[in-house]
mmCIF file of C-alpha atoms in Angstrom:
data_model
loop_
_atom_site.group_PDB
_atom_site.id
_atom_site.type_symbol
_atom_site.label_atom_id
_atom_site.label_comp_id
_atom_site.label_asym_id
_atom_site.label_seq_id
_atom_site.Cartn_x
_atom_site.Cartn_y
_atom_site.Cartn_z
ATOM 1 C CA MET A 908 171.362 -18.320 -18.951
ATOM 2 C CA ARG A 909 174.516 -16.851 -17.393
ATOM 3 C CA GLN A 910 173.192 -17.995 -14.006
ATOM 4 C CA LEU A 911 174.110 -21.564 -15.004
ATOM 5 C CA GLU A 912 177.682 -20.700 -15.930
ATOM 6 C CA THR A 913 180.213 -22.546 -13.757
ATOM 7 C CA ARG A 914 177.462 -23.574 -11.330
ATOM 8 C CA VAL A 915 177.268 -27.323 -11.982
ATOM 9 C CA PRO A 916 180.568 -29.145 -11.496
ATOM 10 C CA PRO A 917 181.131 -31.320 -14.585
ATOM 11 C CA PRO A 918 181.725 -34.499 -12.505
ATOM 12 C CA ILE A 919 178.333 -33.969 -10.823
ATOM 13 C CA LEU A 920 176.709 -33.384 -14.218
ATOM 14 C CA MET A 921 178.327 -36.578 -15.513
ATOM 15 C CA LEU A 922 177.036 -38.578 -12.521
ATOM 16 C CA GLY A 923 173.554 -37.095 -12.932
ATOM 17 C CA LEU A 924 173.485 -38.031 -16.609
ATOM 18 C CA MET A 925 174.738 -41.517 -15.738
ATOM 19 C CA ALA A 926 171.796 -41.865 -13.356
ATOM 20 C CA ALA A 927 169.428 -40.512 -16.017
ATOM 21 C CA ALA A 928 170.802 -43.018 -18.540
ATOM 22 C CA TYR A 929 170.182 -45.811 -16.058
ATOM 23 C CA GLY A 930 166.626 -44.591 -15.462
ATOM 24 C CA ILE A 931 165.959 -44.349 -19.184
ATOM 25 C CA THR A 932 167.294 -47.867 -19.659
ATOM 26 C CA ALA A 933 165.078 -49.205 -16.877
ATOM 27 C CA ALA A 934 162.040 -47.397 -18.322
ATOM 28 C CA THR A 935 162.607 -48.511 -21.919
ATOM 29 C CA PRO A 936 164.066 -52.039 -21.813
ATOM 30 C CA ALA A 937 162.791 -52.799 -25.327
ATOM 31 C CA LEU A 938 165.289 -50.253 -26.689
ATOM 32 C CA THR A 939 168.245 -52.007 -25.087
ATOM 33 C CA ALA A 940 170.609 -54.142 -27.128
ATOM 34 C CA ALA A 941 174.042 -55.463 -26.327
ATOM 35 C CA PRO A 942 176.580 -54.036 -28.775
ATOM 36 C CA PRO A 943 179.354 -56.405 -29.822
ATOM 37 C CA PHE A 944 182.178 -56.459 -27.288
ATOM 38 C CA LYS A 945 180.017 -54.409 -24.919
ATOM 39 C CA VAL A 946 182.102 -54.914 -21.796
ATOM 40 C CA ALA A 947 185.454 -54.424 -23.539
ATOM 41 C CA LEU A 948 184.297 -51.217 -25.226
ATOM 42 C CA SER A 949 182.772 -49.915 -22.007
ATOM 43 C CA VAL A 950 185.893 -50.614 -19.964
ATOM 44 C CA ALA A 951 188.190 -49.150 -22.641
ATOM 45 C CA ALA A 952 186.179 -45.925 -22.845
ATOM 46 C CA GLY A 953 186.019 -45.662 -19.055
ATOM 47 C CA LEU A 954 189.739 -46.253 -18.577
ATOM 48 C CA CYS A 955 190.628 -43.713 -21.261
ATOM 49 C CA GLY A 956 188.309 -41.273 -19.526
ATOM 50 C CA LEU A 957 189.961 -41.882 -16.164
ATOM 51 C CA ALA A 958 193.414 -41.366 -17.680
ATOM 52 C CA LEU A 959 192.256 -38.094 -19.255
ATOM 53 C CA ASN A 960 191.072 -36.998 -15.822
ATOM 54 C CA LEU A 961 194.154 -37.965 -13.844
ATOM 55 C CA ALA A 962 196.961 -36.712 -16.115
ATOM 56 C CA PRO A 963 195.739 -33.079 -16.162
ATOM 57 C CA LYS A 964 195.165 -33.076 -12.404
ATOM 58 C CA ILE A 965 198.781 -34.095 -11.895
ATOM 59 C CA ALA A 966 199.881 -31.273 -14.213
ATOM 60 C CA PHE A 967 197.686 -28.787 -12.333
ATOM 61 C CA ARG A 968 199.078 -29.905 -8.982
ATOM 62 C CA HIS A 969 202.644 -29.647 -10.296
ATOM 63 C CA ALA A 970 201.925 -26.095 -11.563
ATOM 64 C CA ARG A 971 200.205 -25.255 -8.246
ATOM 65 C CA THR A 972 197.077 -23.971 -9.911
ATOM 66 C CA THR A 973 193.420 -24.693 -9.255
ATOM 67 C CA VAL A 974 191.454 -27.621 -10.635
ATOM 68 C CA ASN A 975 188.217 -26.118 -9.313
ATOM 69 C CA PRO A 976 185.853 -25.743 -12.308
ATOM 70 C CA LEU A 977 183.648 -23.335 -10.370
ATOM 71 C CA ARG A 978 186.359 -20.648 -10.116
ATOM 72 C CA PRO A 979 188.217 -20.354 -13.441
ATOM 73 C CA SER A 980 189.372 -16.854 -12.532
ATOM 74 C CA ALA A 981 191.496 -18.366 -9.728
ATOM 75 C CA THR A 982 193.800 -20.012 -12.272
ATOM 76 C CA THR A 983 197.430 -19.008 -11.746
ATOM 77 C CA HIS A 984 199.150 -20.876 -14.600
ATOM 78 C CA LEU A 985 198.215 -21.686 -18.184
ATOM 79 C CA ILE A 986 199.170 -25.272 -18.948
ATOM 80 C CA THR A 987 199.806 -25.976 -22.630
ATOM 81 C CA SER A 988 202.090 -29.016 -22.462
ATOM 82 C CA GLY A 989 201.396 -32.721 -22.179
ATOM 83 C CA ILE A 990 197.850 -33.678 -23.094
ATOM 84 C CA TYR A 991 197.054 -29.961 -23.416
ATOM 85 C CA ARG A 992 198.958 -29.962 -26.719
ATOM 86 C CA TYR A 993 196.074 -32.013 -28.200
ATOM 87 C CA THR A 994 192.949 -30.879 -26.359
ATOM 88 C CA ARG A 995 192.177 -27.784 -24.326
ATOM 89 C CA ASN A 996 189.748 -29.706 -22.128
ATOM 90 C CA PRO A 997 191.070 -33.200 -21.404
ATOM 91 C CA MET A 998 189.214 -33.545 -18.101
ATOM 92 C CA TYR A 999 185.860 -32.815 -19.732
ATOM 93 C CA LEU A 1000 186.735 -35.133 -22.595
ATOM 94 C CA GLY A 1001 187.531 -37.720 -19.928
ATOM 95 C CA HIS A 1002 184.135 -37.217 -18.304
ATOM 96 C CA ALA A 1003 182.465 -37.630 -21.694
ATOM 97 C CA LEU A 1004 184.375 -40.894 -22.265
ATOM 98 C CA ILE A 1005 183.429 -42.234 -18.839
ATOM 99 C CA LEU A 1006 179.797 -41.402 -19.617
ATOM 100 C CA LEU A 1007 180.156 -43.039 -23.032
ATOM 101 C CA GLY A 1008 181.542 -46.168 -21.383
ATOM 102 C CA TRP A 1009 178.508 -46.287 -19.099
ATOM 103 C CA VAL A 1010 175.952 -45.860 -21.892
ATOM 104 C CA LEU A 1011 177.791 -48.429 -24.022
ATOM 105 C CA TYR A 1012 177.455 -50.835 -21.120
ATOM 106 C CA LEU A 1013 173.753 -50.024 -20.746
ATOM 107 C CA GLY A 1014 173.206 -50.407 -24.505
ATOM 108 C CA ASN A 1015 170.005 -48.363 -24.570
ATOM 109 C CA ALA A 1016 169.267 -46.286 -27.667
ATOM 110 C CA PHE A 1017 167.908 -43.319 -25.654
ATOM 111 C CA ALA A 1018 170.728 -43.464 -23.093
ATOM 112 C CA TYR A 1019 173.272 -42.618 -25.799
ATOM 113 C CA ALA A 1020 171.729 -39.136 -25.951
ATOM 114 C CA MET A 1021 173.298 -38.340 -22.579
ATOM 115 C CA VAL A 1022 176.763 -37.954 -24.163
ATOM 116 C CA PRO A 1023 175.847 -35.088 -26.532
ATOM 117 C CA VAL A 1024 173.801 -33.512 -23.719
ATOM 118 C CA PHE A 1025 176.924 -33.541 -21.539
ATOM 119 C CA ILE A 1026 179.102 -32.094 -24.303
ATOM 120 C CA ALA A 1027 176.601 -29.350 -25.140
ATOM 121 C CA PHE A 1028 176.029 -28.346 -21.513
ATOM 122 C CA VAL A 1029 179.724 -28.327 -20.590
ATOM 123 C CA SER A 1030 180.648 -26.459 -23.773
ATOM 124 C CA ARG A 1031 178.144 -23.689 -23.102
ATOM 125 C CA PHE A 1032 178.072 -23.397 -19.324
ATOM 126 C CA GLN A 1033 181.588 -24.444 -18.314
ATOM 127 C CA ILE A 1034 184.076 -24.101 -21.151
ATOM 128 C CA GLU A 1035 182.888 -20.774 -22.566
ATOM 129 C CA PRO A 1036 183.163 -18.995 -19.181
ATOM 130 C CA GLU A 1037 186.530 -20.661 -18.553
ATOM 131 C CA GLU A 1038 187.786 -19.451 -21.927
ATOM 132 C CA ARG A 1039 186.698 -15.893 -21.140
ATOM 133 C CA ALA A 1040 188.515 -16.045 -17.794
ATOM 134 C CA LEU A 1041 191.665 -17.569 -19.268
ATOM 135 C CA GLY A 1042 191.681 -15.019 -22.078
ATOM 136 C CA ALA A 1043 191.514 -12.204 -19.530
ATOM 137 C CA LEU A 1044 194.256 -13.721 -17.357
ATOM 138 C CA PHE A 1045 196.684 -14.907 -20.024
ATOM 139 C CA PRO A 1046 197.274 -12.920 -23.244
ATOM 140 C CA GLU A 1047 198.880 -16.008 -24.819
ATOM 141 C CA TYR A 1048 195.602 -17.935 -24.479
ATOM 142 C CA ALA A 1049 194.267 -16.463 -27.746
ATOM 143 C CA GLU A 1050 197.135 -18.031 -29.708
ATOM 144 C CA TYR A 1051 196.783 -21.313 -27.818
ATOM 145 C CA ARG A 1052 193.071 -21.462 -28.734
ATOM 146 C CA LEU A 1053 193.984 -21.161 -32.402
ATOM 147 C CA GLN A 1054 196.471 -24.030 -32.177
ATOM 148 C CA VAL A 1055 194.629 -26.584 -30.018
ATOM 149 C CA ARG A 1056 191.084 -27.895 -30.400
ATOM 150 C CA ARG A 1057 188.540 -27.584 -27.636
ATOM 151 C CA TRP A 1058 187.596 -31.255 -27.375
ATOM 152 C CA PHE A 1059 189.835 -33.422 -29.589
#
């Protein structure tokens, strides 16, 4: 299973699951229902997700460290301020919210399963290896992990 660690960029995974959700919706139209305020909820989730993706990238650029999820060992600075005071993984949370916005828009019962699939995959194959790398690079990461939740 270690072969999958940091191999699939989370944005690519998100896009693949969005496509899968669309395919599931097309294949099972009888399981599709429009939730109340479908468009508003979808847009709100998507915009929150975009914000959670942009704010950390600005912080990473300001700190001159890598945003590349495939090379966590290349990190040069541990960022614990801003949104990182509330979640250790705001970009992945943002991806999950964008995906949630999409499946809310689709309204298919099976499509909703893509969100927990994303969270489970990213937790195991992206976040766990990142946490090992950050723990090896930054001794203060252990304390940070105790203070801030992984997702929200």
